[in-house]
Tab-separated table of C-alpha atoms and ligand atoms in Angstrom:
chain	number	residue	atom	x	y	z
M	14	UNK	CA	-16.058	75.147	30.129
M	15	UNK	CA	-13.281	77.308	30.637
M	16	UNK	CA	-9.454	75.679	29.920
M	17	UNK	CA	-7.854	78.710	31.626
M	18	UNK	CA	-8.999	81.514	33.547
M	19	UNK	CA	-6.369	84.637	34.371
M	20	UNK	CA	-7.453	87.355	36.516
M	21	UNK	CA	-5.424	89.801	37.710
M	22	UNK	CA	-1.942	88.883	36.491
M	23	UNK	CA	0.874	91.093	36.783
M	24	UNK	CA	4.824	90.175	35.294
M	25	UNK	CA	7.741	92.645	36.709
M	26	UNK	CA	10.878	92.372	35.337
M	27	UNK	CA	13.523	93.949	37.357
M	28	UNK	CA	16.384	95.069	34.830
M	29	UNK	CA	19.532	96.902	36.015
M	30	UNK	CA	17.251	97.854	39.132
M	31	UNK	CA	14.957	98.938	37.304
M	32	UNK	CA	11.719	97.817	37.194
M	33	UNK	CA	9.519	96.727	34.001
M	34	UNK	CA	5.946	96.040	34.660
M	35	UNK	CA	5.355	93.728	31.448
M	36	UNK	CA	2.107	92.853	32.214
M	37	UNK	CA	-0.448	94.902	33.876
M	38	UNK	CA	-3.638	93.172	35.680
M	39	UNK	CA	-4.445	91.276	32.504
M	40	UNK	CA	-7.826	89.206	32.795
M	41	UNK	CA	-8.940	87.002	30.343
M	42	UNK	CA	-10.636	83.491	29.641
M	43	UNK	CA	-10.115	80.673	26.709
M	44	UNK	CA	-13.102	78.192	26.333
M	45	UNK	CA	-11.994	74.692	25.725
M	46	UNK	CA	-11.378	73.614	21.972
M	47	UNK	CA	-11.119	77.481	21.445
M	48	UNK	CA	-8.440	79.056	18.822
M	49	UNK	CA	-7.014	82.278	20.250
M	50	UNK	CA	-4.882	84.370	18.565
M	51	UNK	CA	-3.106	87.022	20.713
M	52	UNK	CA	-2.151	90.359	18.952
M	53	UNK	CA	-0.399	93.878	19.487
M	54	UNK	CA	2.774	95.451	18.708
M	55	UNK	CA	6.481	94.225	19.539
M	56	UNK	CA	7.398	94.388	23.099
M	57	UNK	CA	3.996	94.724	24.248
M	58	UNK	CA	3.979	91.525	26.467
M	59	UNK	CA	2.281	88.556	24.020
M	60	UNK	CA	5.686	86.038	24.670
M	61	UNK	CA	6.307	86.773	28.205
M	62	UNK	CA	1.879	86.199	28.532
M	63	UNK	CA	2.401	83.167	26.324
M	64	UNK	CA	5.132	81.651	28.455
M	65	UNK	CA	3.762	82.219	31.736
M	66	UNK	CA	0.223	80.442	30.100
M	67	UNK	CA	3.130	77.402	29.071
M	68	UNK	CA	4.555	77.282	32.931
M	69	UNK	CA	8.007	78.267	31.893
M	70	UNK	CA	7.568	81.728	33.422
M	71	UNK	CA	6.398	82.794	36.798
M	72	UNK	CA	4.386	86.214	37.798
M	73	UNK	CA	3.990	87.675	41.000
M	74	UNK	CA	0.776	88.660	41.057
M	75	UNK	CA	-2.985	87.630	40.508
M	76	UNK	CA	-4.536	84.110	39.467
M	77	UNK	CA	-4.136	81.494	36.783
M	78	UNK	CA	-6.045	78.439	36.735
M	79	UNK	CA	-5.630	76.088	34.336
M	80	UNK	CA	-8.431	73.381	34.245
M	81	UNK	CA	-9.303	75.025	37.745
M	82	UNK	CA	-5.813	74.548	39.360
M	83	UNK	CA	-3.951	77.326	40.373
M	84	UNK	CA	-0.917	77.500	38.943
M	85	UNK	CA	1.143	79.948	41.357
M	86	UNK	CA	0.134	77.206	43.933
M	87	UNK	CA	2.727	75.026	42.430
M	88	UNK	CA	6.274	74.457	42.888
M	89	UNK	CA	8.363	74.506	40.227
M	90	UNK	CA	8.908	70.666	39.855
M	91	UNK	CA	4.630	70.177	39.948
M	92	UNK	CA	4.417	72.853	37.453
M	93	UNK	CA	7.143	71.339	34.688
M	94	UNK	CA	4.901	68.123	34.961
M	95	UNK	CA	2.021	70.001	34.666
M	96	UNK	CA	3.189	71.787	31.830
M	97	UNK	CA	4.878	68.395	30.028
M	98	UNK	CA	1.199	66.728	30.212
M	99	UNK	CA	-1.270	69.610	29.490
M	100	UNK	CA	0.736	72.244	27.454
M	101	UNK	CA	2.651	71.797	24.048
M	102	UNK	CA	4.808	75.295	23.268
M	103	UNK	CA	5.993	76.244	19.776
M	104	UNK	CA	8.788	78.888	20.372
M	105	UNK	CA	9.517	81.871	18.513
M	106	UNK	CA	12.575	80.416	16.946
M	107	UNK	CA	11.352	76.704	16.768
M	108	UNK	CA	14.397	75.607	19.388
M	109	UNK	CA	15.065	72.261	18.025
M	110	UNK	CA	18.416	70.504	18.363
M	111	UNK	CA	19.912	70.970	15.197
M	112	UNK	CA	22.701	67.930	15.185
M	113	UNK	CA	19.244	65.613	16.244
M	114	UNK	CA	17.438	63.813	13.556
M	115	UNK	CA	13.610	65.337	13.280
M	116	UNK	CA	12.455	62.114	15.132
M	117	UNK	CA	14.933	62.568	17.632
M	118	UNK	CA	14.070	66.081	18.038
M	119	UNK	CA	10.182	65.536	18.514
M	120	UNK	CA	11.166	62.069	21.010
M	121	UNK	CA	12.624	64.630	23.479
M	122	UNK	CA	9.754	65.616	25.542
M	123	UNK	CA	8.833	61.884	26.326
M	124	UNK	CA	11.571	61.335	28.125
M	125	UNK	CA	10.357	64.063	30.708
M	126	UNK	CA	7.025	62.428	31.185
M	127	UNK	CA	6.441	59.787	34.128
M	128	UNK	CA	5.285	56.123	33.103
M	129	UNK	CA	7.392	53.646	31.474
M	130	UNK	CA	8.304	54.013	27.676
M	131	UNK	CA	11.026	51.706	25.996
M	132	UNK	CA	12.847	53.524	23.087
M	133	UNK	CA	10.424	51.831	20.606
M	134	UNK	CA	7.495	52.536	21.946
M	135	UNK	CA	8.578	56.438	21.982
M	136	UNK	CA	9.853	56.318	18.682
M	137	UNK	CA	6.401	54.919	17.432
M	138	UNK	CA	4.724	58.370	19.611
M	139	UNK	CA	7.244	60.285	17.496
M	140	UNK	CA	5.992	58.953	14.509
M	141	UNK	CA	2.610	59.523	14.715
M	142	UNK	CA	2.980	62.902	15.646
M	143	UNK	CA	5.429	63.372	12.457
M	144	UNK	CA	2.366	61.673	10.749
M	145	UNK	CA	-0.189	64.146	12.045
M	146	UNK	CA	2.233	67.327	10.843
M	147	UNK	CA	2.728	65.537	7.365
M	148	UNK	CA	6.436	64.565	7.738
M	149	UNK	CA	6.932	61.089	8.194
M	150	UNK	CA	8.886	60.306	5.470
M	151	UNK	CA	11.771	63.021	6.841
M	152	UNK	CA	11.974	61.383	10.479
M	153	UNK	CA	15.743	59.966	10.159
M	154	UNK	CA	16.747	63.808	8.674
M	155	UNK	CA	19.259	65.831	10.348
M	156	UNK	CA	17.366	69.095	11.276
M	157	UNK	CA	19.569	71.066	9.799
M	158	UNK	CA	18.904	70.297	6.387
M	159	UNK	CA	14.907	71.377	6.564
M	160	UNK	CA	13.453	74.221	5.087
M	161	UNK	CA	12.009	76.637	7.636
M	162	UNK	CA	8.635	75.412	7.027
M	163	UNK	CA	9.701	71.536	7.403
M	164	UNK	CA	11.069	72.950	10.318
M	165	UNK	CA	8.403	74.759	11.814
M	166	UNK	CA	6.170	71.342	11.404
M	167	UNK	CA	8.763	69.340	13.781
M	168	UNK	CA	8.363	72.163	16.717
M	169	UNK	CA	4.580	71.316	15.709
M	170	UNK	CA	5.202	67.900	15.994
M	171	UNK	CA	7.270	68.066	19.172
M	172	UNK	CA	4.312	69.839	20.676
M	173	UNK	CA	1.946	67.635	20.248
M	174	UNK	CA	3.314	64.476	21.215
M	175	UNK	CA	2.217	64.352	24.260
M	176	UNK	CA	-1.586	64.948	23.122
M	177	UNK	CA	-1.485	68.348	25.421
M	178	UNK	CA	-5.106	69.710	26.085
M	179	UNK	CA	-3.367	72.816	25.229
M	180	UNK	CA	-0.941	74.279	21.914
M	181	UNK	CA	0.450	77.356	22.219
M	182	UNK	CA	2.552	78.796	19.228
M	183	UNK	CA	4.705	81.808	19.360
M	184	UNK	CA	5.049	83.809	15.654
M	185	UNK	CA	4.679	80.233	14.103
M	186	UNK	CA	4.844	81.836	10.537
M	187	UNK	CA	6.854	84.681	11.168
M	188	UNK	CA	9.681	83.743	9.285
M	189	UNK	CA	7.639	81.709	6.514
M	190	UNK	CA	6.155	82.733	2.863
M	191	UNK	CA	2.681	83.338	2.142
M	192	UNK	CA	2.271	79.785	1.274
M	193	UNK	CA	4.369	77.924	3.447
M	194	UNK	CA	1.956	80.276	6.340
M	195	UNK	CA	-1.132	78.773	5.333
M	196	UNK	CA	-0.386	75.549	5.156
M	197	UNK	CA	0.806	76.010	8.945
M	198	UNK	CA	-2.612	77.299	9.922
M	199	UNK	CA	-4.225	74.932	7.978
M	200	UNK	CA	-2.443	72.325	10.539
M	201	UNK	CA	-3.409	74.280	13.289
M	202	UNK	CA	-7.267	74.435	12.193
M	203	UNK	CA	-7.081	70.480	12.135
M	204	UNK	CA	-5.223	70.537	15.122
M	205	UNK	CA	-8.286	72.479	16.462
M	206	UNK	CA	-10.661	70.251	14.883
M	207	UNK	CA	-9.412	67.240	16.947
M	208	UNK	CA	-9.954	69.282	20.101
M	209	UNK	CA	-6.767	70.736	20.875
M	210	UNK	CA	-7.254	74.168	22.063
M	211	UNK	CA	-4.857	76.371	20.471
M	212	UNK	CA	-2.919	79.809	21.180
M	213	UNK	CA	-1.041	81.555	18.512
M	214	UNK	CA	0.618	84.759	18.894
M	215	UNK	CA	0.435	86.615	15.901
M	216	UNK	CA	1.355	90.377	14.124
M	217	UNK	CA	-0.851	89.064	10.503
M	218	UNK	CA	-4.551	90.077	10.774
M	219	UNK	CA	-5.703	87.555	8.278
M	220	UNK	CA	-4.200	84.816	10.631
M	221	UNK	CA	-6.149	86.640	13.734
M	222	UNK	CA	-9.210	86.867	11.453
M	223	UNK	CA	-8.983	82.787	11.216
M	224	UNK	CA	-9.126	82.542	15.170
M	225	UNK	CA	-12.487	82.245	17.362
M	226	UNK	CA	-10.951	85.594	19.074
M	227	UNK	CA	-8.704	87.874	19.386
M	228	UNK	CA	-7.294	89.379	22.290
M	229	UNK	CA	-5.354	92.364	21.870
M	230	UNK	CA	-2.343	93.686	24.223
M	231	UNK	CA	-0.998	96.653	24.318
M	232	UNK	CA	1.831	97.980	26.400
M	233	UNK	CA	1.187	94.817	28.884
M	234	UNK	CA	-2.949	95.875	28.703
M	235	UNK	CA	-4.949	93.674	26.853
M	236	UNK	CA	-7.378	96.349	24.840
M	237	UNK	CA	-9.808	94.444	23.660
M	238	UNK	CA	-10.969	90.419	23.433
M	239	UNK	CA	-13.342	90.185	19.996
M	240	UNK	CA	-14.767	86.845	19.197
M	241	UNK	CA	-14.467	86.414	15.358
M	242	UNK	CA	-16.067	83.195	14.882
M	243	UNK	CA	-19.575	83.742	17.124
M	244	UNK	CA	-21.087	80.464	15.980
M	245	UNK	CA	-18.611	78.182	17.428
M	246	UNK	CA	-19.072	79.652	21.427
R	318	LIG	P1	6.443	90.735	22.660
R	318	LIG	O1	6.470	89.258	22.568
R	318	LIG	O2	5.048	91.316	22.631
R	318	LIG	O3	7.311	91.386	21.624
R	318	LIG	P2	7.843	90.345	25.179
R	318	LIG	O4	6.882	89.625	26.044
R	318	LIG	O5	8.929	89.575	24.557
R	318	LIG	O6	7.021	91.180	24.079
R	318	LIG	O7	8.512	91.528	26.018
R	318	LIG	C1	7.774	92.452	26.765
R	318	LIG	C2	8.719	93.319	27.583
R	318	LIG	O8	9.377	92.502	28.547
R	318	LIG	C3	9.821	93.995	26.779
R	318	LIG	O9	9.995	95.281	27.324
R	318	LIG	C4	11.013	93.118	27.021
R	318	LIG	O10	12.192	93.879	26.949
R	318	LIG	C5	10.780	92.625	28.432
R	318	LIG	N1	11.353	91.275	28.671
R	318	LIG	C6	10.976	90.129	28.047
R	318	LIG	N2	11.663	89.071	28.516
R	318	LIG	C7	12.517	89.565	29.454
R	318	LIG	C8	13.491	88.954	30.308
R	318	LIG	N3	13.726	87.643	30.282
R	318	LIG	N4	14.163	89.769	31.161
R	318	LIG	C9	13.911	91.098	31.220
R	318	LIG	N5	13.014	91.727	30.438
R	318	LIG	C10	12.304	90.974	29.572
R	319	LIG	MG1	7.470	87.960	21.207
């Protein structure tokens, strides 16, 4: 079963009257439990695709259904609910309160979500989701004393705590070593394995290469969609 289906999208940004057509009737699907990775050169549309996929951006034209509802359909209150249940977004530059501790950092998106939490009962979500990205033992940290990589695990954390259907992670080791890299994707392949099904933008081939498929954009076209890893479809 399809998690998403986009068909026909097109993004206009309308700069100093001028206009920018970002995205270009770009059609694609993503199977559920899938691992995307979404490739092509800078400026070509892959954060702009990615947040309108995450509900924080809007388009003007053409379909997105996410578990077969349309998106567009939605106002703008619907779709930051929609987005807070089903979608968790790693950012380009991990956006995390830096004054906050790391628990206090990944607690942030319960607070958006309806039903009744007290404070202990979100701190315990917190926690397991620190558990799940292997940092725990840092939860009363301020996040300004983390490494890039310790960082780039609370954004993971704060993305998950919710248990979205759907992970979608800009760059995630853009700014990391070789090492530090894989053992990011190695959390994203058991994020995978639990049935999360991921999104990462990426510019490193052997990342792409670890994906089900790749979908390549260029100038706001996608090129080309190749499946990688047949077996699992
Ligand atoms: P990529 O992530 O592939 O580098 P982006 O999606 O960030 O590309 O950008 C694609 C194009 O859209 C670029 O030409 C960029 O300048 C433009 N763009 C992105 N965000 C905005 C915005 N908020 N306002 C106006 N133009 C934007
Ligand atoms: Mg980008």
């Amino acid at each position: 079963m399809n998690i998403l289906e986009i068909k026909d999208l097109c993004k206009t940004y309308i700069v100093n009257k001028r206009q920018n057509n970002v995205l270009k009737n770009v059609n694609f699907t993503v199977s559920e439990g899938e691992m995307v990775a979404v490739m092509g050169p800078s400026g070509s549309g892959k954060s702009t695709l990615l947040h309108i996929i995450g509900c924080i951006d809007t388009f003007e034209k053409g379909s997105y259904k996410f578990m077969d509802k349309e998106i567009s359909r939605m106002n703008s209150r619907q779709s930051s609910f929609f987005r807070n249940k089903n979608v968790g977004i790693v950012l380009q530059d991990f956006a995390l309160i830096e004054s906050y501790s790391v628990v206090e950092n990944v607690m942030l998106p319960l607070y958006f979500s309806k039903g009744k939490f007290n404070k202990k009962k979100l701190r315990e979500k917190a926690i397991t989701a620190l558990k799940a990205v292997g940092l725990d033992n840092l939860s009363e940290k301020s996040v300004h004393k983390l490494s890039g990589g310790q960082k780039q695990r609370v954004a993971i954390a704060r993305a998950i705590v919710n248990n979205p259907s759907l992970i979608l992670a800009d760059e995630p080791t853009g700014a990391l070593d070789t090492q530090t890299s894989a053992e990011i994707m190695d959390l994203f392949h058991k994020l995978n394995e639990k049935g999360h099904t991921v999104i990462i933008v990426t510019h490193d081939l052997d990342i792409a290469n670890q994906c089900d498929s790749i979908i390549e954009i260029s100038d706001g076209i996608i090129k080309a969609c190749n499946y990688v890893n047949i077996s699992k479809n």
